[in-house]
Amino acid sequence: MSKTVEIIIEGKSYQLPVIEGTEGEKAIDISNLRDMTGYVTLDVGYKNTGATTSAITFLDGEAGILHYRGYPIEQLAEKSSFLETAYLLIFGELPNKSQLEKWESDIRRRTLVNEDMRKIFDGFPVNAHPMGVLAALASSLATFYPAVIDPNRDVDANYLRITRLIAKLPTIAAWAHKNSQGHPLNYPKNKYNYCENFLYMMFALPVEDYEPDPVVVDALNKLLILHADHEQNCSTSTVRLAGSSHVSLYSSVSAGISSLWGPLHGGANQEVLEMLEAIQKDGGNVEKFVEKAKDKNDGFRLMGFGHRVYKNFDPRAKIIKVACDNVLNRLGVNDPLLEIAKKLEEIALKDDYFVERKLYPNVDFYSGIIYKAIGIPTDMFTAMFALGRLPGWIAQWYEMRKEKQPIGRPRQIYTGATQRDYVALDKRG
Ligand code: SDX
């Protein structure tokens, strides 16, 4: 017996179907509401609206739970590799040995980018923000590889497109950094795995030998896994909406990169570090900044705090906080910003303002401290988030296209001027 709910509009009763997910989440299916009632719903910011069903990621904001294809994030962060987790998100199952070897090999073989891309790099100002470079060059891949494909019909071409994007984005990100430093670009080396290769391209200099530090490689692997997907967040919803017009995966991901750049979303990790540095520069008076964050008349927000969905601890923040201590200890780094962050968290979590609003540290609160410790410059932090989130964007785009979902086109409620006639220029006030 399918469940329904009843709504009564202007005295008339309507039955709407109820959808229940595998984790017990419930939704009222309003797909036919306007045809049935003439009404649409309004939910600015989609705080109560499900855009789709999805089998990729489950999160429970109240319980602080995050699963990728059913696997707890804590287990994947501890035991998996970023490319293995990417395979899981995109194809739905953990790969067996031969599948993983083929996946890693297919990606390793595609890390070079077309040399004509270097001309695009040369066109950017030296201080170009890496996210602007990443969005532009991700979209430019659609001009270098223009084939229009249907993921359901052109399965091999789609697999090629997916591996090409995962392989090339780290090269593009590392080149954006090197370009901003005025350093020679490093080409990928096939002897390295995904994380080693990125670190090599980011930090190697012709004047000295460079070998990636295993501690840093392990920290990067964990951070990328923790950022890999997060159901229908702002940038993923952007990728799905853009992709619903059947524009290429490259252009859909480029739209997601631009959305992630925002300071309320992925750009927060850069904002957190700049906030901690401002607190340090101001003398380390954490209480003063907590009060500023509570003051509605003060534009200051505690960056890295709060979340649309998590009304409990962000499980990723918990893992990253522990990793922070481990990585800094193993690298022998003593960063006073970590102590400021911990004190900020301690004070905020005892303050009624934050407790009442269920504001906890999110994924961005501690990640920047690890990135800084492993040598990633602040303006590259959000680019690191994009590299991590890429498999999630791809998986969600692929799910939307495989299910042949319609083009996304929300409705609205018009509140502007009602019909009026044109007034000649010489007759206006
Ligand atoms: C990410 O969606 C995802 O899954 C995103 C993400 C992912 O993996 O994709 O998890 C990644 O984007 C994490 C969030 C990174 N952003 C920040 O850290 C920026 C700081 N946080 C906020 O701006 C805010 O908390 C949001 C944007 C994250 C969530 O905003 P909401 O859900 O729209 O909540 P809101 O802005 O309506 O805030 C509710 C109340 C307000 O106070 P009142 O009007 O009720 O008095 O809480 C206050 C806000 O003023 N508030 C904060 C605050 N965050 C919310 N006050 C001070 N400092 C903050 N950080």
Coordinates of C-alpha atoms and ligand atoms in Angstrom, one line a residue:
M1 CA 0.0 0.0 0.0
S2 CA 1.8 3.2 -1.2
K3 CA 1.7 5.9 1.5
T4 CA 0.1 9.3 0.7
V5 CA -0.5 12.6 2.5
E6 CA -3.6 14.7 2.2
I7 CA -3.6 18.4 1.5
I8 CA -6.7 20.5 1.4
I9 CA -6.7 23.6 -0.8
E10 CA -9.7 25.9 -0.9
G11 CA -11.8 23.2 0.6
K12 CA -10.8 20.5 -1.9
S13 CA -8.8 17.4 -0.8
Y14 CA -5.8 16.1 -2.7
Q15 CA -3.7 13.0 -2.0
L16 CA 0.1 13.3 -2.7
P17 CA 2.4 10.3 -2.8
V18 CA 5.1 9.8 -0.1
I19 CA 8.6 8.7 -1.1
E20 CA 10.7 6.9 1.6
G21 CA 14.5 6.3 1.1
T22 CA 16.6 3.4 2.2
E23 CA 17.6 5.3 5.3
G24 CA 14.1 6.2 6.3
E25 CA 14.1 9.7 4.9
K26 CA 10.6 10.8 3.8
A27 CA 9.4 13.2 1.1
I28 CA 6.2 14.3 -0.3
D29 CA 6.3 13.9 -4.1
I30 CA 4.9 17.2 -5.6
S31 CA 5.8 16.3 -9.2
N32 CA 2.1 16.8 -10.2
L33 CA 1.1 19.4 -7.7
R34 CA 0.6 22.3 -10.2
D35 CA -1.4 20.2 -12.6
M36 CA -3.5 18.9 -9.7
T37 CA -4.0 22.2 -7.8
G38 CA -2.6 25.1 -9.8
Y39 CA -0.3 25.8 -6.9
V40 CA 3.5 25.5 -6.8
T41 CA 5.7 25.4 -3.6
L42 CA 8.2 28.1 -2.6
D43 CA 11.4 27.2 -0.7
V44 CA 14.1 29.9 -1.2
G45 CA 17.5 28.2 -0.8
Y46 CA 15.9 24.8 -1.1
K47 CA 16.1 24.3 2.7
N48 CA 13.2 21.8 2.7
T49 CA 13.2 20.7 -0.9
G50 CA 14.7 17.5 -2.4
A51 CA 15.9 18.1 -6.0
T52 CA 16.3 14.3 -6.7
T53 CA 16.6 10.9 -5.3
S54 CA 20.2 9.6 -5.2
A55 CA 22.1 6.5 -4.3
I56 CA 25.5 8.1 -4.0
T57 CA 25.9 9.8 -0.6
F58 CA 23.8 9.6 2.6
L59 CA 24.3 12.1 5.4
D60 CA 22.3 12.6 8.6
G61 CA 22.8 16.2 9.8
E62 CA 21.3 15.6 13.2
A63 CA 23.4 12.4 13.9
G64 CA 26.6 13.6 12.1
I65 CA 26.6 10.6 9.8
L66 CA 28.2 10.6 6.3
H67 CA 28.3 7.5 4.0
Y68 CA 29.6 7.1 0.4
R69 CA 27.6 4.3 -1.3
G70 CA 26.9 2.9 2.2
Y71 CA 30.5 3.0 3.5
P72 CA 31.1 5.2 6.6
I73 CA 33.4 8.1 5.8
E74 CA 35.5 7.2 8.9
Q75 CA 36.4 3.8 7.3
L76 CA 37.1 5.2 3.9
A77 CA 39.3 8.0 5.3
E78 CA 41.3 5.4 7.3
K79 CA 41.6 2.6 4.8
S80 CA 40.9 3.7 1.2
S81 CA 42.7 5.7 -1.4
F82 CA 41.3 8.8 -3.1
L83 CA 41.2 7.0 -6.5
E84 CA 39.5 3.9 -5.0
T85 CA 36.9 6.2 -3.3
A86 CA 36.4 8.0 -6.6
Y87 CA 35.7 4.7 -8.4
L88 CA 33.2 3.8 -5.6
L89 CA 31.4 7.1 -5.9
I90 CA 31.2 7.0 -9.7
F91 CA 30.5 3.3 -10.4
G92 CA 28.7 2.4 -7.1
E93 CA 31.0 -0.4 -5.8
L94 CA 34.5 -0.8 -4.5
P95 CA 36.7 -2.0 -7.4
N96 CA 38.4 -5.4 -7.3
K97 CA 42.1 -5.6 -7.8
S98 CA 42.1 -5.7 -11.6
Q99 CA 39.4 -3.0 -11.8
L100 CA 41.4 -0.7 -9.5
E101 CA 44.7 -1.3 -11.4
K102 CA 43.0 -0.5 -14.7
W103 CA 41.3 2.6 -13.2
E104 CA 44.6 3.9 -11.8
S105 CA 46.4 3.1 -15.1
D106 CA 43.7 4.8 -17.3
I107 CA 44.0 7.9 -15.1
R108 CA 47.8 7.9 -14.9
R109 CA 48.0 7.7 -18.7
R110 CA 46.0 10.9 -19.1
T111 CA 47.7 13.4 -16.8
L112 CA 49.2 15.4 -19.6
V113 CA 47.2 18.4 -20.9
N114 CA 47.3 19.7 -24.5
E115 CA 50.3 22.0 -24.9
D116 CA 48.0 24.7 -26.4
M117 CA 46.6 25.0 -22.8
R118 CA 49.9 26.7 -21.9
K119 CA 48.9 29.6 -24.1
I120 CA 45.7 30.0 -22.0
F121 CA 47.8 30.1 -18.8
D122 CA 50.0 32.8 -20.3
G123 CA 46.9 35.0 -20.8
F124 CA 46.1 35.1 -17.0
P125 CA 47.4 37.9 -14.8
V126 CA 50.2 36.5 -12.5
N127 CA 48.0 36.9 -9.4
A128 CA 45.1 35.1 -11.0
H129 CA 43.2 33.1 -8.3
P130 CA 43.6 29.4 -9.0
M131 CA 39.8 28.9 -8.9
G132 CA 39.3 31.3 -11.7
V133 CA 42.0 29.4 -13.7
L134 CA 40.6 26.0 -12.8
A135 CA 37.0 27.0 -13.9
A136 CA 38.2 28.4 -17.2
L137 CA 40.5 25.5 -18.1
A138 CA 38.0 22.8 -17.0
S139 CA 35.5 24.4 -19.4
S140 CA 38.2 24.7 -22.1
L141 CA 38.5 20.9 -22.1
A142 CA 35.1 21.0 -23.9
T143 CA 36.8 22.8 -26.7
F144 CA 39.8 20.5 -26.8
Y145 CA 37.5 17.4 -26.7
P146 CA 34.3 18.7 -28.3
A147 CA 32.5 15.3 -28.9
V148 CA 28.9 15.5 -27.7
I149 CA 28.1 12.2 -26.0
D150 CA 25.1 10.4 -24.4
P151 CA 26.5 8.7 -21.3
N152 CA 23.9 5.9 -21.8
R153 CA 24.8 5.2 -25.4
D154 CA 28.5 6.2 -25.5
V155 CA 29.7 4.4 -22.4
D156 CA 33.3 4.0 -23.5
A157 CA 33.5 7.7 -24.5
N158 CA 32.0 8.6 -21.2
Y159 CA 34.5 6.6 -19.3
L160 CA 37.3 8.2 -21.3
R161 CA 35.8 11.7 -20.5
I162 CA 35.7 10.8 -16.7
T163 CA 39.2 9.5 -16.5
R164 CA 40.5 12.4 -18.6
L165 CA 39.0 15.0 -16.2
I166 CA 40.2 13.2 -13.0
A167 CA 43.7 12.9 -14.6
K168 CA 44.0 16.5 -15.9
L169 CA 42.5 18.6 -13.2
P170 CA 45.5 18.1 -10.8
T171 CA 47.9 19.1 -13.6
I172 CA 45.9 22.2 -14.3
A173 CA 45.7 23.1 -10.6
A174 CA 49.4 22.6 -10.0
W175 CA 50.2 24.6 -13.1
A176 CA 48.0 27.4 -11.9
H177 CA 50.0 27.5 -8.7
K178 CA 53.4 27.4 -10.5
N179 CA 52.3 30.0 -13.0
S180 CA 51.4 32.3 -10.1
Q181 CA 54.9 31.8 -8.6
G182 CA 56.7 32.5 -11.9
H183 CA 58.2 29.0 -11.6
P184 CA 58.7 26.5 -14.5
L185 CA 55.8 24.1 -14.9
N186 CA 56.3 20.5 -13.8
Y187 CA 55.0 17.7 -16.0
P188 CA 53.4 14.7 -14.3
K189 CA 55.6 11.6 -13.8
N190 CA 54.0 8.2 -14.3
K191 CA 56.1 6.7 -11.5
Y192 CA 54.0 8.5 -8.9
N193 CA 50.5 7.8 -7.7
Y194 CA 47.8 10.4 -7.8
C195 CA 48.7 12.3 -4.6
E196 CA 52.5 12.0 -5.1
N197 CA 52.1 13.3 -8.7
F198 CA 50.2 16.3 -7.5
L199 CA 52.7 17.2 -4.8
Y200 CA 55.6 16.7 -7.3
M201 CA 53.9 19.1 -9.8
M202 CA 53.2 21.6 -7.0
F203 CA 56.6 21.7 -5.2
A204 CA 59.4 20.3 -7.4
L205 CA 62.0 22.8 -8.6
P206 CA 64.7 22.2 -11.2
V207 CA 67.4 23.2 -8.8
E208 CA 66.9 20.4 -6.4
D209 CA 65.7 16.8 -6.1
Y210 CA 62.1 16.4 -4.8
E211 CA 60.5 13.3 -3.4
P212 CA 57.0 13.5 -1.9
D213 CA 57.0 13.0 1.9
P214 CA 54.8 9.9 2.8
V215 CA 53.3 11.8 5.8
V216 CA 52.2 14.6 3.4
V217 CA 50.9 12.1 0.8
D218 CA 48.9 10.3 3.5
A219 CA 47.4 13.6 4.8
L220 CA 46.5 14.7 1.2
N221 CA 44.9 11.3 0.4
K222 CA 42.7 11.6 3.6
L223 CA 41.7 15.2 2.9
L224 CA 40.7 14.4 -0.7
I225 CA 38.6 11.5 0.4
L226 CA 36.8 13.6 3.0
H227 CA 35.9 16.2 0.4
A228 CA 34.9 13.7 -2.3
D229 CA 31.1 14.1 -2.2
H230 CA 28.4 15.6 0.0
E231 CA 25.0 14.9 -1.7
Q232 CA 23.2 18.0 -3.0
N233 CA 25.4 20.8 -1.8
C234 CA 25.5 24.1 -3.7
S235 CA 28.2 23.2 -6.2
T236 CA 26.9 19.7 -6.8
S237 CA 23.4 21.1 -7.4
T238 CA 25.1 23.5 -9.8
V239 CA 26.7 20.6 -11.7
R240 CA 23.5 18.7 -11.9
L241 CA 21.4 21.7 -13.0
A242 CA 24.0 22.7 -15.6
G243 CA 24.4 19.1 -16.8
S244 CA 20.6 18.7 -17.1
S245 CA 20.7 20.8 -20.3
H246 CA 23.1 18.1 -21.7
V247 CA 26.0 20.4 -21.8
S248 CA 29.3 18.4 -21.5
L249 CA 30.7 17.0 -18.2
Y250 CA 33.6 19.4 -18.5
S251 CA 31.4 22.5 -18.7
S252 CA 29.1 21.2 -15.9
V253 CA 32.1 20.7 -13.7
S254 CA 33.4 24.1 -14.6
A255 CA 30.1 25.6 -13.3
G256 CA 30.5 23.6 -10.1
I257 CA 34.1 24.9 -9.6
S258 CA 32.8 28.5 -9.9
S259 CA 30.0 27.8 -7.4
L260 CA 32.4 26.2 -4.9
W261 CA 34.6 29.3 -5.0
G262 CA 32.0 31.3 -3.0
P263 CA 33.1 32.1 0.6
L264 CA 29.9 30.6 2.0
H265 CA 30.8 27.3 0.4
G266 CA 34.2 25.9 -0.6
G267 CA 35.9 29.3 -0.4
A268 CA 35.4 29.1 3.4
N269 CA 38.6 27.1 3.9
Q270 CA 40.7 30.1 2.7
E271 CA 38.5 32.5 4.7
V272 CA 39.1 30.4 7.9
L273 CA 42.9 30.7 7.6
E274 CA 42.7 34.4 6.9
M275 CA 40.3 34.7 9.9
L276 CA 42.7 32.8 12.2
E277 CA 45.6 35.0 10.9
A278 CA 43.6 38.1 11.6
I279 CA 42.9 36.9 15.2
Q280 CA 46.6 36.2 15.7
K281 CA 47.6 39.6 14.3
D282 CA 45.0 41.2 16.5
G283 CA 46.8 39.7 19.6
G284 CA 44.9 36.4 19.7
N285 CA 41.8 37.7 21.6
V286 CA 39.5 34.9 20.6
E287 CA 36.7 36.0 22.8
K288 CA 36.6 39.4 21.0
F289 CA 36.0 37.6 17.6
V290 CA 33.4 35.3 19.0
E291 CA 31.5 38.3 20.2
K292 CA 31.9 39.9 16.8
A293 CA 30.5 36.8 15.1
K294 CA 27.4 37.1 17.3
D295 CA 26.8 40.8 16.6
K296 CA 24.3 41.2 13.8
N297 CA 25.6 44.7 13.1
D298 CA 29.1 43.4 12.6
G299 CA 29.6 41.7 9.2
F300 CA 32.0 39.2 10.7
R301 CA 31.1 35.5 10.7
L302 CA 33.0 32.6 12.3
M303 CA 34.1 31.1 9.0
G304 CA 34.3 27.3 9.1
F305 CA 31.4 27.3 11.5
G306 CA 27.8 26.3 10.8
H307 CA 26.3 24.2 8.1
R308 CA 23.0 24.0 6.2
V309 CA 22.6 20.3 7.0
Y310 CA 24.8 19.4 9.9
K311 CA 23.2 20.5 13.1
N312 CA 25.7 18.4 15.0
F313 CA 29.4 17.9 14.5
D314 CA 30.4 17.6 10.8
P315 CA 32.0 14.1 10.9
R316 CA 34.7 15.3 8.5
A317 CA 35.7 18.1 10.8
K318 CA 36.2 15.5 13.6
I319 CA 38.5 13.4 11.4
I320 CA 40.4 16.4 10.1
K321 CA 40.9 17.8 13.6
V322 CA 42.6 14.6 14.7
A323 CA 44.6 14.4 11.5
C324 CA 45.7 18.0 12.2
D325 CA 47.5 17.0 15.4
N326 CA 49.0 13.9 13.8
V327 CA 50.3 15.6 10.7
L328 CA 51.7 18.6 12.5
N329 CA 53.4 16.4 15.1
R330 CA 54.9 14.1 12.5
L331 CA 56.1 17.0 10.4
G332 CA 57.4 18.8 13.5
V333 CA 55.2 21.8 12.7
N334 CA 54.1 24.0 15.6
D335 CA 51.4 26.3 14.2
P336 CA 49.9 28.8 16.7
L337 CA 46.9 29.1 14.4
L338 CA 45.9 25.5 15.4
E339 CA 45.8 26.6 19.1
I340 CA 43.7 29.6 18.1
A341 CA 41.3 27.4 16.2
K342 CA 40.9 25.0 19.1
K343 CA 40.3 27.8 21.5
L344 CA 37.8 29.4 19.1
E345 CA 36.0 26.0 18.9
E346 CA 36.1 25.5 22.7
I347 CA 34.6 29.0 23.4
A348 CA 32.0 28.9 20.7
L349 CA 30.7 25.5 21.6
K350 CA 30.0 26.7 25.2
D351 CA 28.3 29.9 24.0
D352 CA 24.5 30.0 23.8
Y353 CA 24.5 31.9 20.5
F354 CA 26.2 29.0 18.8
V355 CA 24.5 26.2 20.8
E356 CA 21.0 27.6 20.1
R357 CA 21.7 27.8 16.4
K358 CA 23.5 24.4 16.4
L359 CA 26.6 25.9 14.8
Y360 CA 29.6 23.5 14.9
P361 CA 32.9 23.4 13.1
N362 CA 32.4 22.2 9.5
V363 CA 34.8 20.6 7.0
D364 CA 36.5 23.9 6.3
F365 CA 37.4 24.8 9.9
Y366 CA 40.6 22.7 10.3
S367 CA 41.4 21.7 6.7
G368 CA 43.3 24.9 6.0
I369 CA 45.7 24.3 8.9
I370 CA 46.7 20.9 7.4
Y371 CA 47.0 22.3 3.9
K372 CA 49.3 25.1 5.3
A373 CA 51.4 22.5 7.2
I374 CA 51.9 20.5 4.0
G375 CA 53.0 23.6 2.1
I376 CA 49.8 24.4 0.1
P377 CA 49.5 28.2 -0.2
T378 CA 46.2 29.7 1.1
D379 CA 44.9 30.8 -2.3
M380 CA 45.1 27.1 -3.4
F381 CA 42.9 25.8 -0.5
T382 CA 39.6 26.0 -2.5
A383 CA 41.3 24.4 -5.5
M384 CA 42.2 21.5 -3.2
F385 CA 38.5 21.3 -2.2
A386 CA 37.7 21.2 -6.0
L387 CA 40.2 18.4 -6.6
G388 CA 38.6 16.4 -3.8
R389 CA 35.0 17.1 -4.8
L390 CA 35.6 16.2 -8.5
P391 CA 34.6 12.5 -8.2
G392 CA 31.4 13.5 -6.4
W393 CA 30.5 16.0 -9.1
I394 CA 31.2 13.4 -11.7
A395 CA 29.2 10.7 -9.9
Q396 CA 26.2 13.0 -9.4
W397 CA 26.3 14.3 -13.1
Y398 CA 26.5 10.6 -14.3
E399 CA 23.6 9.5 -12.1
M400 CA 21.4 12.4 -13.3
R401 CA 22.3 11.7 -17.0
K402 CA 21.9 7.9 -16.7
E403 CA 18.5 8.4 -15.2
K404 CA 17.6 10.6 -18.1
Q405 CA 16.3 13.3 -15.7
P406 CA 14.6 16.3 -17.4
I407 CA 16.2 19.7 -17.7
G408 CA 16.0 21.5 -14.4
R409 CA 13.7 24.5 -14.6
P410 CA 12.3 25.7 -11.2
R411 CA 9.1 27.8 -11.0
Q412 CA 8.7 31.1 -9.2
I413 CA 6.1 33.4 -7.7
Y414 CA 6.1 36.8 -9.5
T415 CA 5.9 39.8 -7.2
G416 CA 6.7 42.6 -9.7
A417 CA 4.6 45.3 -11.4
T418 CA 1.3 44.1 -13.0
Q419 CA 0.7 44.9 -16.6
R420 CA 1.1 48.6 -17.6
D421 CA 1.5 50.5 -20.9
Y422 CA 4.7 52.0 -22.3
V423 CA 5.3 55.7 -21.6
A424 CA 7.1 57.9 -24.2
L425 CA 10.4 59.4 -22.9
D426 CA 9.0 63.0 -23.0
K427 CA 6.0 61.9 -20.9
R428 CA 8.0 60.4 -18.0
G429 CA 8.6 62.3 -14.7
Ligands
SDX1 C1 30.6 23.9 2.9 O1 26.1 22.1 1.8 C2 27.2 21.4 2.0 O2 27.3 20.2 2.1 C3 28.5 22.3 1.9 C4 29.8 21.6 2.3 C5 30.2 20.5 1.3 O3 30.8 19.6 1.6 O4 29.8 20.7 0.1 O5 29.7 21.0 3.6 C6 31.0 22.6 2.3 O6 30.2 24.7 2.2 C7 30.7 24.0 4.4 C8 30.2 25.5 4.8 C9 31.4 26.4 4.6 N1 30.9 27.9 4.9 C10 31.3 28.5 6.0 O7 32.0 28.0 6.9 C11 30.8 29.9 6.1 C12 30.3 30.3 7.4 N2 29.0 29.6 7.6 C13 27.8 30.2 7.3 O8 27.8 31.3 6.5 C14 26.6 29.4 7.3 O9 26.6 28.6 8.5 C15 26.3 28.5 6.2 C16 26.3 29.2 4.9 C17 27.3 27.4 6.1 C18 24.9 27.9 6.4 O10 24.0 28.9 6.3 P1 22.4 28.7 6.5 O11 22.1 27.2 6.6 O12 21.8 29.4 5.4 O13 22.2 29.3 7.9 P2 21.9 30.8 8.1 O14 22.9 31.6 7.4 O15 20.5 31.1 7.9 O16 22.3 30.9 9.7 C19 21.3 30.5 10.7 C20 21.7 31.4 11.9 C21 21.7 32.9 11.5 O17 21.5 33.6 12.7 P3 19.9 34.2 13.0 O18 19.5 34.9 11.8 O19 19.1 32.9 13.2 O20 20.0 35.1 14.2 O21 23.0 31.1 12.3 C22 23.9 32.3 12.1 C23 23.1 33.2 11.2 O22 23.5 34.5 11.4 N3 25.1 31.8 11.6 C24 26.3 32.2 12.0 C25 27.2 31.5 11.3 N4 26.6 30.6 10.5 C26 25.3 30.8 10.7 N5 26.7 33.2 12.9 C27 28.0 33.4 13.0 N6 29.0 32.7 12.4 C28 28.6 31.7 11.5 N7 29.6 31.0 10.8

